[in-house]
Amino acid sequence: MLLAGASGAGKSTLLAALAGLLADDSGEQEGRVLVDGRPPRDVRGETGIVFQDPQTQLVMSRAGDDVAFGLENRGVPAAEIWPRVDAALAAVGFPYGRDRDTAALSGGEQQRLAIAGVLALRPSLLLLDEPTANLDPLGAHLVRTALGKALQELDATMVLVEHRVEEALPLVDRTVTIGSSPSDAVWAPGVTLPSRRAVSPPGEVLLRASRLGLRYTGNIVNIAIHSGEALAVLGPNGAGKSTLAQLLGGLTKPVAGDVQATPALAGDDAARPPHRWRAARLARRIGSVFQNPEHQFVTDTVRAELALGGAPAATVDDLLDRLRLAHLALANPYTLSGGEQRRLSVATALAAAPSVLVLDEPTFGQDLRTWRELVVLLADLRDEGRALVLVTHDPQLVEALGDRTLELS
């Protein structure tokens, strides 16, 4: 079953309820949830769930141990554990051996590992929250194939939350939509993309990477970032895209090569690389949106996040309205849905009005309506002269905004 609904409708909450993970103090609850006629807590041993953020369910330092962890806790005979671990890792196309350090994995690789850990358990109920959101096309295909095979072999039930509706349809028998939004806010065949602007010469160079080495991958990057241009960074999971985003954003010191800002961006800091700028100056010049949005929240309300850097109240209100967060202004950022957290992370980067925006998977978790609105907002910023660096697996985002592409191998 495909569980659809607008961003913030409660899809992840419903999955948590089906998994028996909602405590009595988790909020106001009405009605009841039954799995095969029983309370969800009574069938936890038959249920497997993959969370929206895979990092939250990786518990061991080595990949193989992480997949084996659940099997050991379920009392699976020792002789069966490693064959099941190896089979699950192979099914999702995990590209490393059992000894791979989980802390060194990319977001997409973490997602594959989390899915492998659930498939190895052979549950009768599979609960999957955006399982392909961080995956490259090949990885997404392998995971969908593995899920289809598991459903057949285990005679299992699957409840799938997925905003890539068209890609999910071959896996499901029916679709259930929750929430009060109109159906076209959830899905329609195809996506109406914002009109592409006429090709125009790039603006002045703001940021330049020279012989920039990406750890673990061997990629060497030479690239200039221009004002008024959107650069899409593409490549398979583990190619170093998020690492490149951190380097261009001035968040990490390069291990090889360098990143330099031109005087047009750096002003009196032109002699220093961005990673040596003071935090307040960096935020006003280069705004970053992390792959995991919750990693950049530091206050206890949505409004406070946007006002943290001294943004005027009018700017805060405008961002809340444009990114459909006004009704959540007093909510704790950590209680938002994944899609709402993503929009908040974009808003926090915009609050300081930086000249360069580096965004890692900016359309993650968005329904059709919020996807369109976010893309239009980014297009407006580019047309105003901002430079955009978009790390993405979203081909429609590339089609709508990508003036230039950089593909990492």
PDB file of N, CA and C in Angstrom, residues 138-193:
ATOM      1  N   LEU A 138      20.355   4.183  -9.844  1.00  0.00           N
ATOM      2  CA  LEU A 138      20.663   2.756  -9.780  1.00  0.00           C
ATOM      3  C   LEU A 138      20.306   2.188  -8.410  1.00  0.00           C
ATOM      4  N   GLY A 139      20.675   2.904  -7.358  1.00  0.00           N
ATOM      5  CA  GLY A 139      20.362   2.442  -6.011  1.00  0.00           C
ATOM      6  C   GLY A 139      18.865   2.341  -5.780  1.00  0.00           C
ATOM      7  N   ALA A 140      18.110   3.327  -6.282  1.00  0.00           N
ATOM      8  CA  ALA A 140      16.656   3.294  -6.128  1.00  0.00           C
ATOM      9  C   ALA A 140      16.064   2.088  -6.851  1.00  0.00           C
ATOM     10  N   HIS A 141      16.580   1.794  -8.042  1.00  0.00           N
ATOM     11  CA  HIS A 141      16.097   0.628  -8.800  1.00  0.00           C
ATOM     12  C   HIS A 141      16.388  -0.668  -8.047  1.00  0.00           C
ATOM     13  N   LEU A 142      17.593  -0.794  -7.507  1.00  0.00           N
ATOM     14  CA  LEU A 142      17.954  -2.007  -6.774  1.00  0.00           C
ATOM     15  C   LEU A 142      17.082  -2.191  -5.536  1.00  0.00           C
ATOM     16  N   VAL A 143      16.822  -1.097  -4.831  1.00  0.00           N
ATOM     17  CA  VAL A 143      15.999  -1.189  -3.620  1.00  0.00           C
ATOM     18  C   VAL A 143      14.568  -1.569  -3.976  1.00  0.00           C
ATOM     19  N   ARG A 144      14.006  -0.952  -5.019  1.00  0.00           N
ATOM     20  CA  ARG A 144      12.642  -1.314  -5.414  1.00  0.00           C
ATOM     21  C   ARG A 144      12.564  -2.785  -5.836  1.00  0.00           C
ATOM     22  N   THR A 145      13.595  -3.255  -6.547  1.00  0.00           N
ATOM     23  CA  THR A 145      13.626  -4.667  -6.940  1.00  0.00           C
ATOM     24  C   THR A 145      13.691  -5.570  -5.713  1.00  0.00           C
ATOM     25  N   ALA A 146      14.546  -5.203  -4.749  1.00  0.00           N
ATOM     26  CA  ALA A 146      14.680  -6.002  -3.526  1.00  0.00           C
ATOM     27  C   ALA A 146      13.378  -6.023  -2.733  1.00  0.00           C
ATOM     28  N   LEU A 147      12.687  -4.889  -2.686  1.00  0.00           N
ATOM     29  CA  LEU A 147      11.421  -4.840  -1.960  1.00  0.00           C
ATOM     30  C   LEU A 147      10.369  -5.710  -2.643  1.00  0.00           C
ATOM     31  N   GLY A 148      10.305  -5.623  -3.974  1.00  0.00           N
ATOM     32  CA  GLY A 148       9.346  -6.454  -4.697  1.00  0.00           C
ATOM     33  C   GLY A 148       9.599  -7.935  -4.482  1.00  0.00           C
ATOM     34  N   LYS A 149      10.865  -8.323  -4.481  1.00  0.00           N
ATOM     35  CA  LYS A 149      11.221  -9.728  -4.258  1.00  0.00           C
ATOM     36  C   LYS A 149      10.862 -10.159  -2.839  1.00  0.00           C
ATOM     37  N   ALA A 150      11.139  -9.281  -1.869  1.00  0.00           N
ATOM     38  CA  ALA A 150      10.829  -9.616  -0.475  1.00  0.00           C
ATOM     39  C   ALA A 150       9.329  -9.787  -0.267  1.00  0.00           C
ATOM     40  N   LEU A 151       8.534  -8.937  -0.896  1.00  0.00           N
ATOM     41  CA  LEU A 151       7.084  -9.051  -0.751  1.00  0.00           C
ATOM     42  C   LEU A 151       6.584 -10.397  -1.262  1.00  0.00           C
ATOM     43  N   GLN A 152       7.153 -10.845  -2.379  1.00  0.00           N
ATOM     44  CA  GLN A 152       6.729 -12.124  -2.953  1.00  0.00           C
ATOM     45  C   GLN A 152       7.198 -13.305  -2.102  1.00  0.00           C
ATOM     46  N   GLU A 153       8.471 -13.281  -1.707  1.00  0.00           N
ATOM     47  CA  GLU A 153       9.035 -14.428  -0.993  1.00  0.00           C
ATOM     48  C   GLU A 153       8.483 -14.559   0.421  1.00  0.00           C
ATOM     49  N   LEU A 154       8.225 -13.428   1.068  1.00  0.00           N
ATOM     50  CA  LEU A 154       7.785 -13.463   2.460  1.00  0.00           C
ATOM     51  C   LEU A 154       6.274 -13.395   2.598  1.00  0.00           C
ATOM     52  N   ASP A 155       5.582 -13.161   1.470  1.00  0.00           N
ATOM     53  CA  ASP A 155       4.138 -12.933   1.516  1.00  0.00           C
ATOM     54  C   ASP A 155       3.833 -11.823   2.521  1.00  0.00           C
ATOM     55  N   ALA A 156       4.650 -10.761   2.444  1.00  0.00           N
ATOM     56  CA  ALA A 156       4.591  -9.684   3.433  1.00  0.00           C
ATOM     57  C   ALA A 156       3.634  -8.580   2.988  1.00  0.00           C
ATOM     58  N   THR A 157       3.272  -7.757   3.956  1.00  0.00           N
ATOM     59  CA  THR A 157       2.503  -6.537   3.711  1.00  0.00           C
ATOM     60  C   THR A 157       3.455  -5.352   3.799  1.00  0.00           C
ATOM     61  N   MET A 158       3.312  -4.404   2.881  1.00  0.00           N
ATOM     62  CA  MET A 158       4.172  -3.222   2.886  1.00  0.00           C
ATOM     63  C   MET A 158       3.309  -1.968   2.929  1.00  0.00           C
ATOM     64  N   VAL A 159       3.678  -1.044   3.804  1.00  0.00           N
ATOM     65  CA  VAL A 159       3.101   0.297   3.802  1.00  0.00           C
ATOM     66  C   VAL A 159       4.242   1.242   3.466  1.00  0.00           C
ATOM     67  N   LEU A 160       4.114   1.925   2.347  1.00  0.00           N
ATOM     68  CA  LEU A 160       5.204   2.711   1.776  1.00  0.00           C
ATOM     69  C   LEU A 160       4.822   4.177   1.723  1.00  0.00           C
ATOM     70  N   VAL A 161       5.647   5.036   2.317  1.00  0.00           N
ATOM     71  CA  VAL A 161       5.520   6.487   2.154  1.00  0.00           C
ATOM     72  C   VAL A 161       6.549   6.910   1.125  1.00  0.00           C
ATOM     73  N   GLU A 162       6.088   7.541   0.066  1.00  0.00           N
ATOM     74  CA  GLU A 162       7.002   7.888  -1.023  1.00  0.00           C
ATOM     75  C   GLU A 162       6.416   9.049  -1.812  1.00  0.00           C
ATOM     76  N   HIS A 163       7.209  10.130  -1.954  1.00  0.00           N
ATOM     77  CA  HIS A 163       6.755  11.256  -2.768  1.00  0.00           C
ATOM     78  C   HIS A 163       7.040  11.038  -4.251  1.00  0.00           C
ATOM     79  N   ARG A 164       7.914  10.098  -4.586  1.00  0.00           N
ATOM     80  CA  ARG A 164       8.136   9.740  -5.989  1.00  0.00           C
ATOM     81  C   ARG A 164       7.054   8.734  -6.386  1.00  0.00           C
ATOM     82  N   VAL A 165       5.838   9.232  -6.492  1.00  0.00           N
ATOM     83  CA  VAL A 165       4.681   8.348  -6.617  1.00  0.00           C
ATOM     84  C   VAL A 165       4.757   7.483  -7.868  1.00  0.00           C
ATOM     85  N   GLU A 166       5.100   8.078  -8.991  1.00  0.00           N
ATOM     86  CA  GLU A 166       5.110   7.317 -10.242  1.00  0.00           C
ATOM     87  C   GLU A 166       6.074   6.133 -10.167  1.00  0.00           C
ATOM     88  N   GLU A 167       7.211   6.318  -9.500  1.00  0.00           N
ATOM     89  CA  GLU A 167       8.181   5.237  -9.396  1.00  0.00           C
ATOM     90  C   GLU A 167       7.716   4.151  -8.426  1.00  0.00           C
ATOM     91  N   ALA A 168       6.875   4.529  -7.468  1.00  0.00           N
ATOM     92  CA  ALA A 168       6.421   3.566  -6.463  1.00  0.00           C
ATOM     93  C   ALA A 168       5.234   2.735  -6.933  1.00  0.00           C
ATOM     94  N   LEU A 169       4.492   3.218  -7.914  1.00  0.00           N
ATOM     95  CA  LEU A 169       3.246   2.555  -8.299  1.00  0.00           C
ATOM     96  C   LEU A 169       3.408   1.079  -8.676  1.00  0.00           C
ATOM     97  N   PRO A 170       4.480   0.664  -9.386  1.00  0.00           N
ATOM     98  CA  PRO A 170       4.592  -0.763  -9.716  1.00  0.00           C
ATOM     99  C   PRO A 170       4.695  -1.679  -8.494  1.00  0.00           C
ATOM    100  N   LEU A 171       5.046  -1.123  -7.336  1.00  0.00           N
ATOM    101  CA  LEU A 171       5.212  -1.941  -6.131  1.00  0.00           C
ATOM    102  C   LEU A 171       3.924  -2.118  -5.344  1.00  0.00           C
ATOM    103  N   VAL A 172       2.913  -1.294  -5.613  1.00  0.00           N
ATOM    104  CA  VAL A 172       1.768  -1.237  -4.707  1.00  0.00           C
ATOM    105  C   VAL A 172       0.494  -1.719  -5.396  1.00  0.00           C
ATOM    106  N   ASP A 173      -0.439  -2.186  -4.558  1.00  0.00           N
ATOM    107  CA  ASP A 173      -1.746  -2.627  -5.039  1.00  0.00           C
ATOM    108  C   ASP A 173      -2.797  -1.536  -4.893  1.00  0.00           C
ATOM    109  N   ARG A 174      -2.597  -0.647  -3.928  1.00  0.00           N
ATOM    110  CA  ARG A 174      -3.551   0.442  -3.745  1.00  0.00           C
ATOM    111  C   ARG A 174      -2.865   1.619  -3.081  1.00  0.00           C
ATOM    112  N   THR A 175      -3.539   2.761  -3.166  1.00  0.00           N
ATOM    113  CA  THR A 175      -3.016   4.002  -2.600  1.00  0.00           C
ATOM    114  C   THR A 175      -4.037   4.582  -1.634  1.00  0.00           C
ATOM    115  N   VAL A 176      -3.563   5.002  -0.471  1.00  0.00           N
ATOM    116  CA  VAL A 176      -4.404   5.673   0.513  1.00  0.00           C
ATOM    117  C   VAL A 176      -3.825   7.062   0.740  1.00  0.00           C
ATOM    118  N   THR A 177      -4.674   8.078   0.609  1.00  0.00           N
ATOM    119  CA  THR A 177      -4.236   9.458   0.802  1.00  0.00           C
ATOM    120  C   THR A 177      -4.806   9.978   2.110  1.00  0.00           C
ATOM    121  N   ILE A 178      -3.947  10.568   2.946  1.00  0.00           N
ATOM    122  CA  ILE A 178      -4.407  11.136   4.213  1.00  0.00           C
ATOM    123  C   ILE A 178      -4.217  12.641   4.178  1.00  0.00           C
ATOM    124  N   GLY A 179      -5.018  13.352   4.983  1.00  0.00           N
ATOM    125  CA  GLY A 179      -4.918  14.800   5.037  1.00  0.00           C
ATOM    126  C   GLY A 179      -6.062  15.445   4.293  1.00  0.00           C
ATOM    127  N   SER A 180      -6.111  16.771   4.368  1.00  0.00           N
ATOM    128  CA  SER A 180      -7.217  17.526   3.775  1.00  0.00           C
ATOM    129  C   SER A 180      -6.826  18.242   2.499  1.00  0.00           C
ATOM    130  N   SER A 181      -5.582  18.070   2.027  1.00  0.00           N
ATOM    131  CA  SER A 181      -5.141  18.770   0.828  1.00  0.00           C
ATOM    132  C   SER A 181      -5.801  18.167  -0.403  1.00  0.00           C
ATOM    133  N   PRO A 182      -6.008  18.983  -1.449  1.00  0.00           N
ATOM    134  CA  PRO A 182      -6.539  18.433  -2.695  1.00  0.00           C
ATOM    135  C   PRO A 182      -5.572  17.435  -3.293  1.00  0.00           C
ATOM    136  N   SER A 183      -6.118  16.528  -4.094  1.00  0.00           N
ATOM    137  CA  SER A 183      -5.293  15.439  -4.616  1.00  0.00           C
ATOM    138  C   SER A 183      -4.144  15.932  -5.464  1.00  0.00           C
ATOM    139  N   ASP A 184      -4.298  17.084  -6.146  1.00  0.00           N
ATOM    140  CA  ASP A 184      -3.201  17.537  -7.000  1.00  0.00           C
ATOM    141  C   ASP A 184      -2.038  18.078  -6.191  1.00  0.00           C
ATOM    142  N   ALA A 185      -2.208  18.215  -4.865  1.00  0.00           N
ATOM    143  CA  ALA A 185      -1.075  18.588  -4.016  1.00  0.00           C
ATOM    144  C   ALA A 185      -0.207  17.383  -3.705  1.00  0.00           C
ATOM    145  N   VAL A 186      -0.723  16.193  -4.007  1.00  0.00           N
ATOM    146  CA  VAL A 186       0.000  14.967  -3.707  1.00  0.00           C
ATOM    147  C   VAL A 186       0.665  14.405  -4.942  1.00  0.00           C
ATOM    148  N   TRP A 187      -0.102  14.270  -6.015  1.00  0.00           N
ATOM    149  CA  TRP A 187       0.446  13.638  -7.209  1.00  0.00           C
ATOM    150  C   TRP A 187      -0.429  13.941  -8.406  1.00  0.00           C
ATOM    151  N   ALA A 188       0.199  14.120  -9.538  1.00  0.00           N
ATOM    152  CA  ALA A 188      -0.478  14.163 -10.828  1.00  0.00           C
ATOM    153  C   ALA A 188       0.491  13.585 -11.832  1.00  0.00           C
ATOM    154  N   PRO A 189      -0.011  12.929 -12.893  1.00  0.00           N
ATOM    155  CA  PRO A 189       0.917  12.365 -13.879  1.00  0.00           C
ATOM    156  C   PRO A 189       1.799  13.455 -14.461  1.00  0.00           C
ATOM    157  N   GLY A 190       3.091  13.293 -14.309  1.00  0.00           N
ATOM    158  CA  GLY A 190       4.018  14.316 -14.766  1.00  0.00           C
ATOM    159  C   GLY A 190       4.033  15.476 -13.790  1.00  0.00           C
ATOM    160  N   VAL A 191       4.936  16.392 -13.987  1.00  0.00           N
ATOM    161  CA  VAL A 191       5.046  17.572 -13.142  1.00  0.00           C
ATOM    162  C   VAL A 191       5.180  18.786 -14.037  1.00  0.00           C
ATOM    163  N   THR A 192       4.376  19.817 -13.762  1.00  0.00           N
ATOM    164  CA  THR A 192       4.488  21.054 -14.516  1.00  0.00           C
ATOM    165  C   THR A 192       5.677  21.829 -13.982  1.00  0.00           C
ATOM    166  N   LEU A 193       6.710  21.960 -14.804  1.00  0.00           N
ATOM    167  CA  LEU A 193       7.928  22.611 -14.368  1.00  0.00           C
ATOM    168  C   LEU A 193       7.841  24.109 -14.606  1.00  0.00           C
TER     169      LEU A 193
END
